[in-house]
Coordinates of C-alpha atoms and ligand atoms in Angstrom, one line a residue:
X1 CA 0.0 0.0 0.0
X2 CA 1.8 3.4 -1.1
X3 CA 2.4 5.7 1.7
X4 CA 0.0 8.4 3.4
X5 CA 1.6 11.5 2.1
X6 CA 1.6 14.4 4.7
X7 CA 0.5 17.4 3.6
X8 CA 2.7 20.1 4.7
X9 CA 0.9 22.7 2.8
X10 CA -2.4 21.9 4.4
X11 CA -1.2 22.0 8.3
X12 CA 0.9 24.9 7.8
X13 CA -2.6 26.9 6.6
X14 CA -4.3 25.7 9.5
X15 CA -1.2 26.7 11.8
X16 CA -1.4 30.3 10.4
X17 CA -4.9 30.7 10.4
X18 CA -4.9 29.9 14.2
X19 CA -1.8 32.6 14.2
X20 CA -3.8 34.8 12.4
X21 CA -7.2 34.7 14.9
X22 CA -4.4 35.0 17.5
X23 CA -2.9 38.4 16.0
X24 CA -6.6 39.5 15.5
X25 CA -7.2 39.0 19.3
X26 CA -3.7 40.5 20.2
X27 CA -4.3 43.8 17.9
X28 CA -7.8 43.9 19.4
X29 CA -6.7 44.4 22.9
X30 CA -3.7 46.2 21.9
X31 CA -0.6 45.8 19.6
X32 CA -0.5 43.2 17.2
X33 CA 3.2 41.4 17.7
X34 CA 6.1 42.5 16.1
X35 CA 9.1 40.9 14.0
X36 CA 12.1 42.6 12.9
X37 CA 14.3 40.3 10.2
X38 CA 17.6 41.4 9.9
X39 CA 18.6 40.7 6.3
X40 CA 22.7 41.5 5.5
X41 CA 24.4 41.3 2.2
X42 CA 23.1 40.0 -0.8
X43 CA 22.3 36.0 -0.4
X44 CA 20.0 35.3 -3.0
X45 CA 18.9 32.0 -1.0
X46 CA 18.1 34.4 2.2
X47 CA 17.0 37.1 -0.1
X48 CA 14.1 34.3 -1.1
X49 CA 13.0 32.9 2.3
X50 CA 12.9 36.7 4.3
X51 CA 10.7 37.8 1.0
X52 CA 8.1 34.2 2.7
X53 CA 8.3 35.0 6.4
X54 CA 7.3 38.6 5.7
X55 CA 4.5 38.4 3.0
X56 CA 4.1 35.8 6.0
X57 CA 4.0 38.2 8.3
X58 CA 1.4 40.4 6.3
X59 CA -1.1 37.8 5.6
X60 CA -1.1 36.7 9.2
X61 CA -1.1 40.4 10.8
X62 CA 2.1 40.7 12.3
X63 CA 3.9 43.3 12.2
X64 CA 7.1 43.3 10.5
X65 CA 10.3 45.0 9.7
X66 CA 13.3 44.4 7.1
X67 CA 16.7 45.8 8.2
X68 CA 18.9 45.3 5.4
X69 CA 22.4 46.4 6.3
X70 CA 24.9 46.0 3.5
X71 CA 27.4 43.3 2.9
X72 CA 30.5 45.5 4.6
X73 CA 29.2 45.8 7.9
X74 CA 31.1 45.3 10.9
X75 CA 30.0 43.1 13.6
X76 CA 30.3 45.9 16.2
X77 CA 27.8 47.4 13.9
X78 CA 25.3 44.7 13.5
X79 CA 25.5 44.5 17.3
X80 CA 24.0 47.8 17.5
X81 CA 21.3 47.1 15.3
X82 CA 20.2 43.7 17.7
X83 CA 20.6 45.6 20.9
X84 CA 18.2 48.4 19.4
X85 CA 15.9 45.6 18.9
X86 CA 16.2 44.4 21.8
X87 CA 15.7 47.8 23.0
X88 CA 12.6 48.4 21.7
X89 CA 8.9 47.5 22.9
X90 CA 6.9 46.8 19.7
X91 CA 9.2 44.3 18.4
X92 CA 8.4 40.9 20.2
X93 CA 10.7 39.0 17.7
X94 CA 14.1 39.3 15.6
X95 CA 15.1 37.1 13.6
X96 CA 18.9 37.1 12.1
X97 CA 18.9 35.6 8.8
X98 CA 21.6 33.9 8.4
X99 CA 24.1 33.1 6.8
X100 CA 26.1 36.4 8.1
X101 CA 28.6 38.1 5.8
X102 CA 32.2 36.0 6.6
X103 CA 33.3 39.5 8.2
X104 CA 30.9 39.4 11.1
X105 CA 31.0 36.9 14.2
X106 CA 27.7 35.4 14.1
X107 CA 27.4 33.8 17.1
X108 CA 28.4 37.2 19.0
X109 CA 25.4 38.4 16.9
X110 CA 23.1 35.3 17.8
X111 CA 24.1 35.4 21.5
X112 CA 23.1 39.3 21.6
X113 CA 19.7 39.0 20.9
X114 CA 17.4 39.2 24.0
X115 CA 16.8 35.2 24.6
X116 CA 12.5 36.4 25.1
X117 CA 12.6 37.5 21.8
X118 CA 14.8 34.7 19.6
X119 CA 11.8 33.7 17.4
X120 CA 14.9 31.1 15.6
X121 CA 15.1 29.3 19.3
X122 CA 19.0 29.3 18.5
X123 CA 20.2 31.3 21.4
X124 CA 21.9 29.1 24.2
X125 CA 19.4 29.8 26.6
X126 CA 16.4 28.8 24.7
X127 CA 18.7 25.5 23.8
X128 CA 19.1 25.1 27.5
X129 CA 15.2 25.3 28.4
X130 CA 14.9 23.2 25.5
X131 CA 16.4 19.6 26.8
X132 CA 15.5 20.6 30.7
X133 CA 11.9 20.9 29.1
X134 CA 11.0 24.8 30.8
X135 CA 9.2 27.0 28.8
X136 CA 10.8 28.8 26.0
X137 CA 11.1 29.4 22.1
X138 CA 12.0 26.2 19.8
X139 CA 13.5 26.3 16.9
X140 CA 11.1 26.8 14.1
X141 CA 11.7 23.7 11.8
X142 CA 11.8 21.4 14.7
X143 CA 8.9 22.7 16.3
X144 CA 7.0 22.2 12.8
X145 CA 7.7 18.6 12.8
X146 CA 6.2 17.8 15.6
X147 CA 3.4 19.9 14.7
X148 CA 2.9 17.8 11.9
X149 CA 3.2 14.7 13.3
X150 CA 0.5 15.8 16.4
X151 CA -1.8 16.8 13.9
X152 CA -1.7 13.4 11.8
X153 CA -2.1 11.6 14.8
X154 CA 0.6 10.1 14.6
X155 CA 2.0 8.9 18.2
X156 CA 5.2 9.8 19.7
X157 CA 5.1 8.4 23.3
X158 CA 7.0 5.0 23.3
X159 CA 7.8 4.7 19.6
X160 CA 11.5 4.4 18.5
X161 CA 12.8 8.0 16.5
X162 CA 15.8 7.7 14.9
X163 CA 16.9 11.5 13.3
X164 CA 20.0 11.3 11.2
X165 CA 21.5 14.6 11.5
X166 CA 23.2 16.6 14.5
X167 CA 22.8 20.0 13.4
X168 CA 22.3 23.0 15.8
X169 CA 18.8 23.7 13.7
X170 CA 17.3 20.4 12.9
X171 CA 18.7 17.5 13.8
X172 CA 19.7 18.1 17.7
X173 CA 16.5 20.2 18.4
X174 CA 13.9 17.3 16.9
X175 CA 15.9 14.8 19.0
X176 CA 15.0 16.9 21.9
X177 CA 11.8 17.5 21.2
X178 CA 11.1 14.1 20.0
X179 CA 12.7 12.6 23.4
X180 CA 11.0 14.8 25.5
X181 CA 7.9 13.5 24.1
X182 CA 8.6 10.7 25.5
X183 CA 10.3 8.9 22.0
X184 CA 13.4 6.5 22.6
X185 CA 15.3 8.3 20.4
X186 CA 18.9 7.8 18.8
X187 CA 21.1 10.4 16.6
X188 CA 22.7 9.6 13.3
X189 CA 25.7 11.4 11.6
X190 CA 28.0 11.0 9.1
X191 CA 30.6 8.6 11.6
X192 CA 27.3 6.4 12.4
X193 CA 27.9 2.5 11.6
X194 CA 25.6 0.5 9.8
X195 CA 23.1 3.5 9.5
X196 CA 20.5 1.6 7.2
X197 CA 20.2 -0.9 9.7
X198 CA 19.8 1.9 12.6
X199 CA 17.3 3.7 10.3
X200 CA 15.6 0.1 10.0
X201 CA 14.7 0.2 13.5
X202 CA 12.7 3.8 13.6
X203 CA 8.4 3.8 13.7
X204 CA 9.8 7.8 13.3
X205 CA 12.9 8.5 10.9
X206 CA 13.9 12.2 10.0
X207 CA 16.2 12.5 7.8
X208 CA 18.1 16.0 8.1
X209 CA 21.0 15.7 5.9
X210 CA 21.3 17.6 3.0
X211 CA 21.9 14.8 0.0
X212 CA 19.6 14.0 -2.1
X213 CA 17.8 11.1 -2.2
X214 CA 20.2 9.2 0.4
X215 CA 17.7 7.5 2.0
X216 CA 16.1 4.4 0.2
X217 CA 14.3 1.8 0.7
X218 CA 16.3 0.1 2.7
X219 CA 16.7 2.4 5.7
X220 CA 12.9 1.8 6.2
X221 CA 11.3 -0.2 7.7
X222 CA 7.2 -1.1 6.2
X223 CA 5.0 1.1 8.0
X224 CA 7.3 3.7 9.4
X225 CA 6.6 7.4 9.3
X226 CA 9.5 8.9 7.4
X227 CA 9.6 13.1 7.7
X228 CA 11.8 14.5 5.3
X229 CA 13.7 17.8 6.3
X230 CA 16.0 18.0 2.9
X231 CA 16.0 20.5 0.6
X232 CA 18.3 19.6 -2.0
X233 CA 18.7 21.3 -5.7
X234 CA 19.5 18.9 -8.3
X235 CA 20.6 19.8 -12.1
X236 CA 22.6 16.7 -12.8
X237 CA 20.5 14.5 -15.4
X238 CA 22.1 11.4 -14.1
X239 CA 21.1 12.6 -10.3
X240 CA 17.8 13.3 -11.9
X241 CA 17.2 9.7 -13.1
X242 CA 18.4 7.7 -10.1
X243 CA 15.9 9.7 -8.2
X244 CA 13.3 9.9 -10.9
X245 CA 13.0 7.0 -13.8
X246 CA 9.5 7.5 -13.9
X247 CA 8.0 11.0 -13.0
X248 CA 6.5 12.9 -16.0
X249 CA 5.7 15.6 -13.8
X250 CA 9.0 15.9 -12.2
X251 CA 10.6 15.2 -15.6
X252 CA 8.9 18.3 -17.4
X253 CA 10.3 20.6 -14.1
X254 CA 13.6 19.3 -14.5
X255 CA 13.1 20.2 -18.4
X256 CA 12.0 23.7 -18.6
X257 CA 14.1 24.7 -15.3
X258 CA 16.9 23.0 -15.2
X259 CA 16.8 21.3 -11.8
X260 CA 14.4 20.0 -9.4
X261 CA 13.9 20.4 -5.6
X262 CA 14.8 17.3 -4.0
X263 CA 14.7 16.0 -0.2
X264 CA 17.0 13.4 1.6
X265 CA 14.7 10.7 0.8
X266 CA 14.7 8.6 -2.3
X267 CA 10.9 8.8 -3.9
X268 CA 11.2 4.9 -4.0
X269 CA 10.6 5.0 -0.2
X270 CA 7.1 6.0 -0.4
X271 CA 6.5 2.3 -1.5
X272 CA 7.3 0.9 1.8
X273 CA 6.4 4.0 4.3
X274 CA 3.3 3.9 6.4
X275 CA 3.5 7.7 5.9
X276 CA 5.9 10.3 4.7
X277 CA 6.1 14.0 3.7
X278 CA 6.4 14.9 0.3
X279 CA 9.3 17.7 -1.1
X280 CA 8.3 20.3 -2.0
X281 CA 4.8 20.7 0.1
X282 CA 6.3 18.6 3.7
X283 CA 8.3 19.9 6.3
X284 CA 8.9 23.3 4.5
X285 CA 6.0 25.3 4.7
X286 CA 5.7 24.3 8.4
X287 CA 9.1 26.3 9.1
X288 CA 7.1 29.7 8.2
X289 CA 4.2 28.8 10.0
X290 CA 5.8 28.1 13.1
X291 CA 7.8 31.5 12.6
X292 CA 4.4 33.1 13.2
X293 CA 3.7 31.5 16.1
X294 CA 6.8 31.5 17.4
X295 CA 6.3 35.8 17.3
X296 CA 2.9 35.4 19.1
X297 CA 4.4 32.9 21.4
X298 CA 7.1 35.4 22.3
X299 CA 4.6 38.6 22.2
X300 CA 2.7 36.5 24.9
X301 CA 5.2 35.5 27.1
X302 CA 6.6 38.7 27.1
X303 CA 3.7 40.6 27.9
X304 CA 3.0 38.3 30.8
X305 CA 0.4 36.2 28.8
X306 CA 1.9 32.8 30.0
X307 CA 4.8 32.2 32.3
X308 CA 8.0 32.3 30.2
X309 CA 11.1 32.0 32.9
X310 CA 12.9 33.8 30.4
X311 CA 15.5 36.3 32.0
X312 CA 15.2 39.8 30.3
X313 CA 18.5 42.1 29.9
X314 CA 18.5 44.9 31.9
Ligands
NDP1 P1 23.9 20.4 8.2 O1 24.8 20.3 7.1 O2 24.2 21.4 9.3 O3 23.9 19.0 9.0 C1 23.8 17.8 8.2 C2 23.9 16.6 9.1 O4 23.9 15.4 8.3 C3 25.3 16.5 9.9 O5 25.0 16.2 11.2 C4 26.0 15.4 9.2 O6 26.8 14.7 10.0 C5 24.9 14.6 8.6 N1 25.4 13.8 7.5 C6 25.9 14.4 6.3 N2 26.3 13.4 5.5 C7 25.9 12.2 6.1 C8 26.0 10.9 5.7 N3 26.5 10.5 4.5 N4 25.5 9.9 6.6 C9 25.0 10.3 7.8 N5 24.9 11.6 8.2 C10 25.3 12.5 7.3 O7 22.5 20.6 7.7 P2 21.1 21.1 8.3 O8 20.7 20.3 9.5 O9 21.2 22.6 8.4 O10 20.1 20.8 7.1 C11 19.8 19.5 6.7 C12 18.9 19.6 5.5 O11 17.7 20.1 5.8 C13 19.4 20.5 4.3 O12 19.1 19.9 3.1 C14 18.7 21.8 4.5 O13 18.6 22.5 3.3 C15 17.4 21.3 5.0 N6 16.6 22.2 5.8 C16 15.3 22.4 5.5 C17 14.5 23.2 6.2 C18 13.1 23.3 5.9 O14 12.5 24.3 6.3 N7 12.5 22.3 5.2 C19 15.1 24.1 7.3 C20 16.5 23.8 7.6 C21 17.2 22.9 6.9 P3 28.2 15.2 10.8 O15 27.6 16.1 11.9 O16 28.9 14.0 11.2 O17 28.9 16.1 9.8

């Protein structure tokens, strides 16, 4: 039986039209929450996803600012610019898109911005409330993931996750999150022995990777729920057929632009899933959504709506 395909597009529109009732309430009794994206240089890639999280930000009824400071600033500079942020009342979120120009010391940059109002959950103290399970901003991915899996009723408690990745945005975060809901969980990376037979094991597998198509059919085991977190760009013809010998769709994409977007897991892998999220249309459009709750999650916490713990700079 092919897979149940989880529709990432559909979740993330119910996630943001909870976020938008939210902001509606929020504006109603007073301001609506704020985000401020810091944007520097010119990455096209970043250029591309700050364009989402603010038309994001617009259709949801957040507030939202762009700072784009050019490619040659300083770090001493871009500090400036976060403790202003900081500073300032209306803004219950900044977000640093990163990455930063190779000039600036990003995580001095990260580690200035007020921990109540990291809407990215990558500051150290939002990692640390993170695995002791206090209350506090998760990374946005992550966060989505689980999202998606709550809402497809799929069960967490007592299942075996296995996440191949260790990275500070995906990988480590979902094995948190997964653990503390109450997952036996087990981390993959690239030193990991016998990883198709570890992945075998999973009722949860999360690839986070980066390669194309690395996971096939034989890192899965019938039935599992597979959650694909790549985003992968492929333009080689020869990469093209190994993932797709028989996509007419995919095959007229690849043909008019050159390339196709591609996640860490094989399309073959769909045969033997119990349920998996496609690329484009999976884990994606969750990131954005959670962004927006994320901001109202901060707006609330700082204005006292539920108990954050977070420590505020002076
Ligand atoms: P990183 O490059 O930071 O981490 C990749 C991880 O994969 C590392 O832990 C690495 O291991 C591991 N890895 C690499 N090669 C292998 C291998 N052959 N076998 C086993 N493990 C391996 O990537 P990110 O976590 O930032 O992103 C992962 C993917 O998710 C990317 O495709 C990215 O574009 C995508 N992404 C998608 C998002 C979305 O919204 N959908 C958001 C964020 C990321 P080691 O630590 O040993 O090097």
């Amino acid at each position: 039986m092919p897979a149940t395909i989880l529709d990432g597009n559909k979740i993330a529109s119910e996630i943001r039209a909870e976020a938008a009732a939210a902001v509606k309430a929020m504006s109603a009794a007073g301001l609506p929450p704020g985000l401020a994206v810091i944007l520097a240089g010119h990455n096209p890639a970043s250029e591309v996803y700050v364009r989402g999280k603010v038309k994001a930000c617009e259709e949801t009824g957040i507030y939202s600012e762009k700072h784009t400071p050019s490619t040659d600033i300083t770090t001493d500079e871009l500090l400036a610019l976060v403790t202003e942020l900081n500073r300032r009342d209306e803004i219950d979120g900044i977000l640093v898109q990163l990455p930063l120009p190779p000039q600036v010391d990003s995580k001095k940059v990260l580690l200035a911005v007020d921990p109540a109002k990291d809407v990215d959950g990558f500051h150290p103290m939002n990692v640390g409330f993170l695995s002791t399970q206090r209350p506090g901003l998760v990374p946005c991915t992550p966060a989505g993931i689980i999202e998606m899996l709550e809402r497809s009723g799929i069960k967490i408690a007592g299942k075996d996750a296995v996440v191949i990745g260790r990275s500070d945005i995906v990988g480590k975060p979902i094995a948190m999150l997964l653990l503390n809901a109450n997952a036996t969980v087990t981390v993959c990376h690239s030193k990991t022995r016998d990883l198709a037979g570890v992945c075998r094991r999973a009722d949860i597998l999360v690839a986070a990777i980066g390669r194309a198509g690395m996971v096939t059919r034989d890192f899965v085991r019938a039935g599992a729920t597979v959650i694909d977190v790549g985003m992968n760009r492929v333009s080689e013809a020869a990469e093209f057929k190994r993932l797709f010998a028989d996509n007419p769709k995919r095959e007229e994409t690849f043909r008019l632009r050159g390339a196709v977007l591609v996640g860490d897991v094989h399309p073959e892998v769909a045969e033997v899933a119990g349920a998996i999220t496609p690329v484009p249309g999976g884990v994606g459009p969750l990131t954005i959504a959670m962004l927006m709750s994320n901001t109202i999650k901060a707006a609330k916490m700082r204005r006292g709506g539920i108990g954050s713990g977070l420590a505020r700079p002076a």
